[in-house]
Coordinates of C-alpha atoms in Angstrom, one line a residue:
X1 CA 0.0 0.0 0.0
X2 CA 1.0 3.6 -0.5
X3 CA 2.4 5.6 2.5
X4 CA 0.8 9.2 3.2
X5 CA 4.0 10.4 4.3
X6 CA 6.1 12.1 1.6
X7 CA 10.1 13.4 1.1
X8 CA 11.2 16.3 -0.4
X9 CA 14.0 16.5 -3.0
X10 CA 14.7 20.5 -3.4
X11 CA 17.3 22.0 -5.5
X12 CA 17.6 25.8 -5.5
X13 CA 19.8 27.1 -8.6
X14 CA 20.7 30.8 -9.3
X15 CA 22.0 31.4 -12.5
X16 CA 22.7 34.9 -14.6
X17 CA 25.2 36.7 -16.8
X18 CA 27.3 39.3 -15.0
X19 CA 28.3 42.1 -17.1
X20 CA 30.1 44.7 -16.4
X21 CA 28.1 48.0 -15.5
X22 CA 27.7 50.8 -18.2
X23 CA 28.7 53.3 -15.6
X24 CA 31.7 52.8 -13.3
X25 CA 31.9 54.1 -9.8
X26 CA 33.8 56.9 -9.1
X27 CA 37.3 55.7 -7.1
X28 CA 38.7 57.4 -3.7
X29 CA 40.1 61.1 -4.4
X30 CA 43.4 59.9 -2.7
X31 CA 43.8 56.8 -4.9
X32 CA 46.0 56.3 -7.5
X33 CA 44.8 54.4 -10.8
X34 CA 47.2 51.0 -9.8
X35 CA 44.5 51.6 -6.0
X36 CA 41.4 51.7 -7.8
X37 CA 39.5 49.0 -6.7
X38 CA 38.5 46.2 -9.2
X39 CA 35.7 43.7 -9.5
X40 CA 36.3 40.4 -7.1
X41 CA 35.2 38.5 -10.1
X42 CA 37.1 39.7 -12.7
X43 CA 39.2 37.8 -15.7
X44 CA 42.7 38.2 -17.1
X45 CA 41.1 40.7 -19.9
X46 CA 39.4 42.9 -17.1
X47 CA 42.4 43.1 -15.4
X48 CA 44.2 44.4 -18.4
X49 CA 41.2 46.6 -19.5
X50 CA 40.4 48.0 -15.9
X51 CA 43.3 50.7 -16.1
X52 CA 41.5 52.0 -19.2
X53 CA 38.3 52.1 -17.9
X54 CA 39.0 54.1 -14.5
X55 CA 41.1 56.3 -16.9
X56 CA 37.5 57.4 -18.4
X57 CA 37.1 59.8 -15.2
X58 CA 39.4 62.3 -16.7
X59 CA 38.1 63.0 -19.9
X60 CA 36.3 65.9 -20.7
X61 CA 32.4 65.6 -21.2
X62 CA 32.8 62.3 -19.4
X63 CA 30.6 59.3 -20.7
X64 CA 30.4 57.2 -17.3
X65 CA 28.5 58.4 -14.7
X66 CA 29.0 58.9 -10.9
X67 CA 26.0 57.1 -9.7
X68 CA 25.4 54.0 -12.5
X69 CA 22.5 51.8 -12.3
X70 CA 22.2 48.9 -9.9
X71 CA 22.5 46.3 -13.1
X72 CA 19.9 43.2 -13.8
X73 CA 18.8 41.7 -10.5
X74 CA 20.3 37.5 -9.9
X75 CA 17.8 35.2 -11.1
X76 CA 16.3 32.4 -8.7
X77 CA 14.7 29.4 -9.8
X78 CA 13.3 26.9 -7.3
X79 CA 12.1 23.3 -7.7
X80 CA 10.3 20.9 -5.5
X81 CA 9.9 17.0 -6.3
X82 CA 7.2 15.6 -4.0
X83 CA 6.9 11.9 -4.2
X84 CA 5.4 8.6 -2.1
X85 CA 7.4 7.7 1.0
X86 CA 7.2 4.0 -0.1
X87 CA 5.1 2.3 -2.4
X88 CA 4.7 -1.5 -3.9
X89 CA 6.7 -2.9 -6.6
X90 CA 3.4 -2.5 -10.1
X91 CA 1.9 0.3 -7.8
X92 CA 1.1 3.7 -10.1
X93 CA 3.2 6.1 -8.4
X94 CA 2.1 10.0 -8.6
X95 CA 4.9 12.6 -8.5
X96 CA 4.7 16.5 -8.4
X97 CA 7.3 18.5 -9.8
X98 CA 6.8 22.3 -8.5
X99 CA 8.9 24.9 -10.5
X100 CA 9.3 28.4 -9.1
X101 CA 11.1 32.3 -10.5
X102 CA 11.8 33.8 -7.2
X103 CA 13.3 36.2 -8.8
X104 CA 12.1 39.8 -10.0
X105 CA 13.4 38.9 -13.3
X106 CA 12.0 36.7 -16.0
X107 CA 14.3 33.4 -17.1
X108 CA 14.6 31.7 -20.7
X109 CA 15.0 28.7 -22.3
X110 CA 13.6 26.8 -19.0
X111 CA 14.5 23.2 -18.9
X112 CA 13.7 20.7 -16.6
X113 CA 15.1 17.3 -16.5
X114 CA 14.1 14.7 -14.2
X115 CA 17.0 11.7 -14.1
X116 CA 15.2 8.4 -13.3
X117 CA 17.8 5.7 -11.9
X118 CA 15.8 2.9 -11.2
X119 CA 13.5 0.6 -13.6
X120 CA 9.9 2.2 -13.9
X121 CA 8.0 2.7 -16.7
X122 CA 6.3 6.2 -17.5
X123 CA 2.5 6.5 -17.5
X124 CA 2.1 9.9 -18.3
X125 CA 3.0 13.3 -18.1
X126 CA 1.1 16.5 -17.7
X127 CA 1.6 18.9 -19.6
X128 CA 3.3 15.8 -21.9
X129 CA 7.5 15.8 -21.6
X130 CA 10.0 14.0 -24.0
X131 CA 11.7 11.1 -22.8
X132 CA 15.5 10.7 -23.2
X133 CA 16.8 7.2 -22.0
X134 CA 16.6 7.6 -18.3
X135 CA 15.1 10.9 -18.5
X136 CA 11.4 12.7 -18.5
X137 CA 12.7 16.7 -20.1
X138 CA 10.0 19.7 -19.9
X139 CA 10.7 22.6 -21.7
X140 CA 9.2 26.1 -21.1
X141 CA 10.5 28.9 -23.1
X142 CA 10.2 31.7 -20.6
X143 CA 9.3 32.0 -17.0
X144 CA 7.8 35.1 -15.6
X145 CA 8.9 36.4 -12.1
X146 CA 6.9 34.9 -9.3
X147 CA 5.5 32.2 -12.1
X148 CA 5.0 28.5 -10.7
X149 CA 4.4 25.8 -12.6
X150 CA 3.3 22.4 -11.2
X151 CA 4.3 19.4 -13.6
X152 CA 2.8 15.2 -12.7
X153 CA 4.8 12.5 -13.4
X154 CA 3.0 9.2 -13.1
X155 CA 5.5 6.1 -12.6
X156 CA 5.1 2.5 -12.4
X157 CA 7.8 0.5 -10.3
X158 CA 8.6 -2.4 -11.6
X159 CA 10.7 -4.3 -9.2
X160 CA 11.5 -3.2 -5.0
X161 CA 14.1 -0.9 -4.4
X162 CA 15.1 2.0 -3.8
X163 CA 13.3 4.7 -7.0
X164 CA 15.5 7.3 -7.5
X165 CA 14.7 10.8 -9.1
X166 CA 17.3 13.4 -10.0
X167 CA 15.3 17.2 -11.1
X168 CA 17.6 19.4 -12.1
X169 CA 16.7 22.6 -13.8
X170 CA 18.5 24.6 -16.5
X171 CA 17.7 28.2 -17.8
X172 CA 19.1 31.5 -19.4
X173 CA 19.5 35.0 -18.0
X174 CA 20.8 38.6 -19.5
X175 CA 20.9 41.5 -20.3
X176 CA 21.2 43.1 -24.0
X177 CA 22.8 46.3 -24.7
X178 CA 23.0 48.4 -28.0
X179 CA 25.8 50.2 -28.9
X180 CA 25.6 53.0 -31.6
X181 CA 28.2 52.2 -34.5
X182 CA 29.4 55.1 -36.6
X183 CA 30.6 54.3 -40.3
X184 CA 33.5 55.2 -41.3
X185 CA 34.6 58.3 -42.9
X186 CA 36.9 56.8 -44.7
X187 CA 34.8 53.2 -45.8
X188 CA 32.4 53.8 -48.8
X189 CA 29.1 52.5 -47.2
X190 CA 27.4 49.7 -48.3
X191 CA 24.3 47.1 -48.1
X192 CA 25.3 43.8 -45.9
X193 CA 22.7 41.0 -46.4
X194 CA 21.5 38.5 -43.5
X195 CA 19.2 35.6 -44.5
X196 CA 18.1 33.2 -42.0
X197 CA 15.4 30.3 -42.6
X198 CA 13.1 29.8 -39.5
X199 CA 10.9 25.6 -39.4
X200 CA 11.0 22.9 -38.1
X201 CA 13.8 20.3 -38.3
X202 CA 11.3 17.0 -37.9
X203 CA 8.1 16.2 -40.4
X204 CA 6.1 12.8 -41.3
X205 CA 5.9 11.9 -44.8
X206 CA 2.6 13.9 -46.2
X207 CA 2.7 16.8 -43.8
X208 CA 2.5 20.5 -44.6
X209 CA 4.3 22.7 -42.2
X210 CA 4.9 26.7 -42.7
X211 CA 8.5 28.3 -43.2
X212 CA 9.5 31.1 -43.0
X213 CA 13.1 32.9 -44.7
X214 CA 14.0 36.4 -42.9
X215 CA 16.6 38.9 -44.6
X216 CA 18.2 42.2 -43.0
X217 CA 20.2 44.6 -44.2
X218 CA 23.1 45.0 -41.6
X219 CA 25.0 47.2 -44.1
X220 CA 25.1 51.3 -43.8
X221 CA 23.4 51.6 -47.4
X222 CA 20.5 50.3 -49.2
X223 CA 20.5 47.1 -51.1
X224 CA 19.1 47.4 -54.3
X225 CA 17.5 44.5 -56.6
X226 CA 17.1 42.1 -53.8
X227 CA 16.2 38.4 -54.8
X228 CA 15.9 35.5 -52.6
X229 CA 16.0 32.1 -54.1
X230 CA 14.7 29.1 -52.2
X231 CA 16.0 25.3 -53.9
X232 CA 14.0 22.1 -51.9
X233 CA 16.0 19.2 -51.9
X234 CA 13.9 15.8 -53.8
X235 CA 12.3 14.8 -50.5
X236 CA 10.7 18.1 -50.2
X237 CA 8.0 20.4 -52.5
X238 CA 6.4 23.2 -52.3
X239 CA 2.3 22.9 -52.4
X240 CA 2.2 23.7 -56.0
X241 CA 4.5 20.4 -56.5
X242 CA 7.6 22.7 -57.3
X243 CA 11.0 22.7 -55.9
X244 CA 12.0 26.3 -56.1
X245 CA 10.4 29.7 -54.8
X246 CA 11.8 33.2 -56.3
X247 CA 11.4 36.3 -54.2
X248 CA 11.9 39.6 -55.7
X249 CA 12.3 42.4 -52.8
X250 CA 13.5 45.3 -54.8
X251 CA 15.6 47.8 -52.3
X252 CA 16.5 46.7 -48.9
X253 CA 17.1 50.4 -47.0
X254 CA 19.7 49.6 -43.8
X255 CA 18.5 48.5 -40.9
X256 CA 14.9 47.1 -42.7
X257 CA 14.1 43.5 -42.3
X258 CA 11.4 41.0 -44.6
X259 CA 10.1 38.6 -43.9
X260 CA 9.0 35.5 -45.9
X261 CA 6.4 32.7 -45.1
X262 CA 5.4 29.8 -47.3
X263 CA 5.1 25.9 -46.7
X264 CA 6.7 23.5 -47.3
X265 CA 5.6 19.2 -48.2
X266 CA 7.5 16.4 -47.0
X267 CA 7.0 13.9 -49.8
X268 CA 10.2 11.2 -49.0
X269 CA 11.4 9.7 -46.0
X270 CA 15.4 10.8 -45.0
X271 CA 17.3 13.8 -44.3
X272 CA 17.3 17.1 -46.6
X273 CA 19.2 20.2 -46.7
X274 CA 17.0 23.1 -47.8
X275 CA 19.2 25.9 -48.8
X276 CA 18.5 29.2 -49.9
X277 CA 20.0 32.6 -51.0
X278 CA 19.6 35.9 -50.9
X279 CA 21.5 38.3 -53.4
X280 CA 21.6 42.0 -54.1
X281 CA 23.3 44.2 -56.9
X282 CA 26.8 45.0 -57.0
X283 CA 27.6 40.6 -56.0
X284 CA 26.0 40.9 -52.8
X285 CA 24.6 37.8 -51.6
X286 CA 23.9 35.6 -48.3
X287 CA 23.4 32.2 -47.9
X288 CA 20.9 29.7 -45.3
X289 CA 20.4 26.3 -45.2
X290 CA 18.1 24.1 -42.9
X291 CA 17.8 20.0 -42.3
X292 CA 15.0 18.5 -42.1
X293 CA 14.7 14.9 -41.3
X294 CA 11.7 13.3 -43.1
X295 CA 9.9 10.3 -41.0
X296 CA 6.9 8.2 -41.9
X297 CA 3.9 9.0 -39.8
X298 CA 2.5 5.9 -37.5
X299 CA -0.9 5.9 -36.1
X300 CA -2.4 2.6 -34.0
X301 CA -5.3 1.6 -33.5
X302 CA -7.3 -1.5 -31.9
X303 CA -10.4 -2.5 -30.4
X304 CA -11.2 -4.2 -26.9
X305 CA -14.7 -6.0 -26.6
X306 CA -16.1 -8.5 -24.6
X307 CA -15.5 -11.9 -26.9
X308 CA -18.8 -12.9 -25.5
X309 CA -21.7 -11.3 -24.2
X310 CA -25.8 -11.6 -24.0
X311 CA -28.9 -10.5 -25.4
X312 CA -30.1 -7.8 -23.7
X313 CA -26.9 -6.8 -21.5
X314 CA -24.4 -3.7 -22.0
X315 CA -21.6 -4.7 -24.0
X316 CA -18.4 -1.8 -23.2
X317 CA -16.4 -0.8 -26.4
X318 CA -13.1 0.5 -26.4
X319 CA -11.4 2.0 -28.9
X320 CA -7.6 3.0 -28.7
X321 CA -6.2 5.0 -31.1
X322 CA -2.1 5.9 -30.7
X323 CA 0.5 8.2 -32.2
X324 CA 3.5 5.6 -32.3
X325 CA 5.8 7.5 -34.6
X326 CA 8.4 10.2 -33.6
X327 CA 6.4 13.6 -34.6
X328 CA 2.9 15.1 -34.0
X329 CA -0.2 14.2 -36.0
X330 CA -2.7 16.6 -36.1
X331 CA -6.7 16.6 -37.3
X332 CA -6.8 12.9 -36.6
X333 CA -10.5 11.3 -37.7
X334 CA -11.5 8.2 -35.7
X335 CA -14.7 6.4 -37.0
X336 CA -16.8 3.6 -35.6
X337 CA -19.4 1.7 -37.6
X338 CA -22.6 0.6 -35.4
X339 CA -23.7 -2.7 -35.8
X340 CA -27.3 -3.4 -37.1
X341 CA -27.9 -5.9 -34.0
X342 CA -27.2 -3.5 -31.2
X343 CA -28.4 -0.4 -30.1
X344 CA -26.3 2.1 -29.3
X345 CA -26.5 3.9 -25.2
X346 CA -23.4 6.1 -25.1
X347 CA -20.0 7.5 -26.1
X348 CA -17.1 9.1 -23.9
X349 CA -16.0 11.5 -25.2
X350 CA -19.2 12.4 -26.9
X351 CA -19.2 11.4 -31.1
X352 CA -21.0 12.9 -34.0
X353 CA -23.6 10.5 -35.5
X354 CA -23.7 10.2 -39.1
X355 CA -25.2 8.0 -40.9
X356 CA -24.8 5.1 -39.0
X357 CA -21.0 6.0 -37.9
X358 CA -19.7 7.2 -34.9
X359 CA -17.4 10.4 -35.6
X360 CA -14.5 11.3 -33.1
X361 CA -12.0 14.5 -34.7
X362 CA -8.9 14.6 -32.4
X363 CA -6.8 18.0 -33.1
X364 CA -3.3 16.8 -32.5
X365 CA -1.2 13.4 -30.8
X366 CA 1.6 14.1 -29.5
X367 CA 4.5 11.2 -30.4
X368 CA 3.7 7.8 -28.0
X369 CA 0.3 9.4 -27.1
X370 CA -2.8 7.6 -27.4
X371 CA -6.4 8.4 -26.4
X372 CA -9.0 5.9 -25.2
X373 CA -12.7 6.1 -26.6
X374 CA -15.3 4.9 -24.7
X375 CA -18.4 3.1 -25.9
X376 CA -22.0 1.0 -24.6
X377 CA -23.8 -0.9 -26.8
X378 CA -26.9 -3.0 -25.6
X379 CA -27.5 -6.4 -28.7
X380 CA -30.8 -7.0 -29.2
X381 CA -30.3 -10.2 -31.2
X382 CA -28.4 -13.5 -30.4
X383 CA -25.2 -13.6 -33.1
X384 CA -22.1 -12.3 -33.8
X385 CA -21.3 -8.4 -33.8
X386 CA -18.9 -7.5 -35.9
X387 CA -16.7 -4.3 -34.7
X388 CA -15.0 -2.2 -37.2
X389 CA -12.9 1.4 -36.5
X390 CA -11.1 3.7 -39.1
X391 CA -8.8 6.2 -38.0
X392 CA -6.6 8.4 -40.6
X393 CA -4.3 11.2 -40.3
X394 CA -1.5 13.1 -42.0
X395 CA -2.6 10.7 -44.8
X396 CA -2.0 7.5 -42.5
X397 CA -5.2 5.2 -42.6
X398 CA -5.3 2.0 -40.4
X399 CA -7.8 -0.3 -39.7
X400 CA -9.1 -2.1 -36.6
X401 CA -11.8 -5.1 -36.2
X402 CA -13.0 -7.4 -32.9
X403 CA -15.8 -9.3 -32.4
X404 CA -18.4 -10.1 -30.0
X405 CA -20.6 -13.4 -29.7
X406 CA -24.0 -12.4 -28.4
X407 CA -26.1 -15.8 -26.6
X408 CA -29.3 -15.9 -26.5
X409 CA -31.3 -18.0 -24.2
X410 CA -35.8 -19.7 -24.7
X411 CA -38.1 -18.6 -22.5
X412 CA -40.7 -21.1 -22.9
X413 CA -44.5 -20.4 -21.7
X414 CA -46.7 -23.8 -20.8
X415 CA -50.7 -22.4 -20.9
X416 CA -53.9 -24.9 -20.9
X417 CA -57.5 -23.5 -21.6
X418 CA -60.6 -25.2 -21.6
X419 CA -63.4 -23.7 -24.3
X420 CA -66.3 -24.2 -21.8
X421 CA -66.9 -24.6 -18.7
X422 CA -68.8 -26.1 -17.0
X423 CA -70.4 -28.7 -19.5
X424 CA -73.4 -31.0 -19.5
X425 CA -72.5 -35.2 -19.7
X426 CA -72.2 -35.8 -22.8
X427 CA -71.4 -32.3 -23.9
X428 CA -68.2 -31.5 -26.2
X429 CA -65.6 -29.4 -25.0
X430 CA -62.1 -28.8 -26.7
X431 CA -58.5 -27.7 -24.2
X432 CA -55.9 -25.0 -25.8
X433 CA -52.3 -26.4 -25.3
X434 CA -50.1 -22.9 -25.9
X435 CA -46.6 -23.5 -26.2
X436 CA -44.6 -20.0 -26.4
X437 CA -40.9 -19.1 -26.8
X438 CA -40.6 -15.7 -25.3
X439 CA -36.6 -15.8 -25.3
X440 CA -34.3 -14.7 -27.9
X441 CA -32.9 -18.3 -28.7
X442 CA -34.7 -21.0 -30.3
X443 CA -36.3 -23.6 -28.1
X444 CA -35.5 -27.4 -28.8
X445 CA -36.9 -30.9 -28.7
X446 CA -39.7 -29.7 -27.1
X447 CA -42.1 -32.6 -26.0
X448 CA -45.6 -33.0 -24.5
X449 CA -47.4 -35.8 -22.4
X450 CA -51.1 -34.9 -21.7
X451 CA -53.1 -36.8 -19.3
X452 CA -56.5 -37.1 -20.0
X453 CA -58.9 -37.7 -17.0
X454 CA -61.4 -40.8 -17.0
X455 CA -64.4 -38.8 -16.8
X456 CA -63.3 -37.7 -20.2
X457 CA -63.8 -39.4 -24.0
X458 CA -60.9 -38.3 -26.2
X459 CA -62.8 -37.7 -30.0
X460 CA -60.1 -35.2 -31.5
X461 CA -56.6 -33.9 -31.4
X462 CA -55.1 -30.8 -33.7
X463 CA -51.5 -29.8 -33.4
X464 CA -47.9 -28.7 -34.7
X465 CA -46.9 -32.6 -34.2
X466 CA -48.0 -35.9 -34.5
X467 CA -48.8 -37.8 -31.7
X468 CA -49.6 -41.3 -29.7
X469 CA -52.3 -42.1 -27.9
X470 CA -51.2 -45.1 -24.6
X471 CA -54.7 -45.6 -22.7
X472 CA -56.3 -42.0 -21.8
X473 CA -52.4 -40.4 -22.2
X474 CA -51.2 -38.3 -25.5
X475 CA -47.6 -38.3 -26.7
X476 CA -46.9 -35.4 -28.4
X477 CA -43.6 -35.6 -31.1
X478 CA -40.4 -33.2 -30.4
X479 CA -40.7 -29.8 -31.7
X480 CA -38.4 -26.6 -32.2
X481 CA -39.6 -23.0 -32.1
X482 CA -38.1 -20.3 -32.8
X483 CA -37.5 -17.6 -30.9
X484 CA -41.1 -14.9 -30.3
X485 CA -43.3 -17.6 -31.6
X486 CA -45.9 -19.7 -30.3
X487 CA -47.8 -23.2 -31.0
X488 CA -50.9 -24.4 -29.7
X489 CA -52.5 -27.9 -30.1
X490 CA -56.2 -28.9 -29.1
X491 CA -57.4 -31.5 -27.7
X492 CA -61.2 -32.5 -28.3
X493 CA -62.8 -34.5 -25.4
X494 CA -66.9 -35.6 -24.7
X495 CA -67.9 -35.8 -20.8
X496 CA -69.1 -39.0 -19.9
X497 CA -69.7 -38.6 -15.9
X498 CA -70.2 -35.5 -13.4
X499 CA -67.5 -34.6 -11.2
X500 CA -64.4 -31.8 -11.0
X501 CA -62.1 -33.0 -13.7
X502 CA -58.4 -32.0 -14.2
X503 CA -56.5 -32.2 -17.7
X504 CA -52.9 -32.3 -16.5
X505 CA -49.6 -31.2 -19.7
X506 CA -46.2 -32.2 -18.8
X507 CA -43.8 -30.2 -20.7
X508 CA -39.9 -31.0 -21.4
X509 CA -37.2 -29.4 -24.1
X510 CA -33.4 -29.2 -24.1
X511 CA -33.6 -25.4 -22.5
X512 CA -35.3 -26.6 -19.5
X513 CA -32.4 -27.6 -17.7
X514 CA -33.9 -27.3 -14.0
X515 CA -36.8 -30.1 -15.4
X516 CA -40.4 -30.2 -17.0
X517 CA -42.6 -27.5 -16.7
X518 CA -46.4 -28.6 -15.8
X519 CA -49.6 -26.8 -16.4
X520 CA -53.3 -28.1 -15.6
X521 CA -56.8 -27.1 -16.2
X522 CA -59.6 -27.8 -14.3
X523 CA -63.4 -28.3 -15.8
X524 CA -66.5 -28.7 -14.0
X525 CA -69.3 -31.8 -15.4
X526 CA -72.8 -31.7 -14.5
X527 CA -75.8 -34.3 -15.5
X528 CA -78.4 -32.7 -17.3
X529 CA -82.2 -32.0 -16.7

């Protein structure tokens, strides 16, 4: 059983770039330059330059100041891992991973990696984390100060021991500065072209994803007949089932940026280099390339139903659709055909009905997600049911059948009637045998022995089967009825004394397990006037 108490594992890490202030403080009056104090932390190349800058004091229309700023804060980043005391070995095991900025700063590039040195296997993750080996990574890209973020891990132990888990947290934290660049007196200016090409590095076979190709001009003049061509390697296309895009940007003033967005079609498995250049007059150009590692999409997908069930009862569906490839699918379509012989009660999540089809549309899968899709059918009919899913995305289609052997069981119904009652001696009469399956299987070798009193002439008998007559007894033949159907046989008779008779039906068939069912009707004879 799982202990209430838990442990803490807490690592606080501090982390940020220190850069020298902007602004130096001014030194003692009686100091000498050599006495000027310098910075505890400071390298070989500050300890060259630090003469230099004190030196800054003394010229005219100084650019330091006396008072400089107090510089970007340290950052702080906190992290709690709260986990079971104990647990048993195939016990799920929920752990909480609580991320903290203490700081008054913002962090960057946040990643957390928890280090798992023991055999488990990973249930699930919220929000969902990439696994590495031994290791469950979340990545945020920026943390606010004050933020918290609360992260489950769900484990599974698989053998006793001692379960290890190692969070450690990694993040970046800076400052940017700008300083103004003169050009040259002496250098003719001129245009310098940037081109950089912004997507995604992973795609399945069939996907579409948007790029996007971004060119500055870094240069002091304007660029003029700017052109950016794009060439796709043979694994990739653009929509319009080309391999190269021409951009014409005209003039590119300094400092002015563009930028470029189109898509891009993964139509071959392997890894392509899209490269791309930008050029200008006067030779000017500047190249960018990208890899992009082409993978062929895989989607799961099975069915778990009862192999048998019963007419009448709920029979649960599941339906398990899975992402088992290495990159997301998106606009994934999940259909389930109902079967004729069973009505349908319920779906969770809640499906579209067309037609006949249940209709789930799942927006993304992340890769090794799956989702489970929950269904109750009731048969109405014994049989087989025959269950068939479809699910298709990123132009993957796979297929997924079970089936489900619904039993039916008779219900058989044993009523005698008599036509009249009472009668005169030597009056007719006639008794109703009704024989009725109510059940949903068919009922058989069904048999009849009637017992006719002796008060009683038997003159007539009608019915389904043939029969024997043994002294004042009737022996009906076997007989099989199907299921919500009925026979009834009649037996003519003639009274031949008064008294309180009683015909008596013994029934027996193959269904009737627990023994015969019996039945009797009673008539009342009277002598005439």
């Amino acid at each position: 059983m799982m202990s209430h108490a838990l442990f803490t594992l807490a690592w606080l890490t501090a982390s940020a770039w220190t850069l020298l202030p902007s602004r130096l403080p001014e030194p003692d009056a009686n100091a000498t330059t050599s006495q000027v104090r310098k910075p505890t932390e400071s390298a070989n190349l500050l300890d060259e330059c630090w003469p230099l800058l004190a030196g800054l004091r003394g010229l005219a229309g100084s650019d330091c100041e006396s008072n400089p700023p107090a510089g970007v804060p340290p950052a702080t980043v906190g992290v709690r891992l709260f986990a079971p005391a104990d647990v048993t070995a195939g016990e799920a095991v929920s752990c909480c991973i609580r991320v903290s900025n203490r700081s008054p700063v913002a962090v960057y590039h946040v990643e957390l990696r928890n280090r798992l040195d023991s055999p488990v296997e990973v249930l699930a993750t919220s929000p969902p984390a990439e696994r590495r080996d031994a290791e469950v990574v979340w990545r945020f890209a920026r943390l606010a100060p004050g933020e918290v973020r609360e992260l489950v891990l769900q484990l599974r132990a698989v053998q006793a021991g001692a379960l290890r888990q190692c969070v450690r947290v990694r993040y970046e934290h800076g400052v940017c500065v700008e300083t103004q660049v003169r050009p040259s007196t002496t250098a003719p200016a001129q245009p310098q072209l940037e081109l950089r090409k912004e997507g995604p590095s992973l795609m399945s076979v069939g996907s579409s994803v948007a790029t996007r190709l971004i060119v500055s001009n870094r240069g002091n003049a304007a660029a003029e007949d700017v052109v950016i061509v794009d060439e796709l390697p043979p694994g990739l296309e653009h929509p319009d089932g080309g391999q190269r895009l021409s951009f014409f940007l005209g003039r590119l003033a300094p400092g002015m940026q563009r930028v470029l967005e189109y898509r891009v079609v993964a139509r071959q498995t392997g890894q392509w280099t899209n490269r791309a250049v930008a050029r200008a007059r006067g030779g000017i150009q500047s190249f960018a390339s990208q890899v992009i590692t082409v993978v062929e999409p895989k989607l799961a997908l099975r069915i778990e139903a009862p192999p048998q069930s019963a007419v009448g009862a709920d029979l649960p569906v599941l339906i398990i659709v899975a992402n088992a490839g290495d990159v997301m699918m998106r606009q994934i379509r999940v259909e389930y055909r109902l079967p004729n012989a069973a009505q349908f009660l319920q779906a969770e999540p809640q499906a579209s009905l067309v037609a006949g089809t249940l209709r789930w549309n799942l927006s993304q899968l992340s890769p090794q997600e799956k989702v489970v899709l929950h269904l109750r059918l009731r048969p109405g009919q014994a049989g087989t049911i025959e269950h068939t899913a479809t699910a298709r995305g990123d132009g993957v289609r796979v297929n997924a059948q079970a089936q489900t052997v619904v039993q039916g069981a008779a219900g058989l119904l044993l009523v005698v009637v008599d036509s009249e009652d009472p009668i005169l001696v030597g009056q007719d009469t006639r008794y109703h045998i009704i024989v009725r399956n109510q059940g949903s299987a068919p009922a058989t070798n069904i048999r009849l022995h009637v017992e006719i009193p002796a008060e009683l002439a038997l003159t007539r008998v009608q019915g389904p089967s043939d029969h024997k007559r043994v002294g004042q007894t009737l022996l009906f033949e076997p007989l099989h009825l199907p299921p919500n159907t009925d026979r009834v046989y009649r037996v003519h008779v003639r009274a031949l004394k008064p008294g309180l008779v009683r015909l008596r039906v013994e029934m027996t068939a193959d269904p009737l397990s627990a023994g015969p069912v019996r039945a009797e009707e009673s008539t009342t004879i009277v002598n005439g006037p």
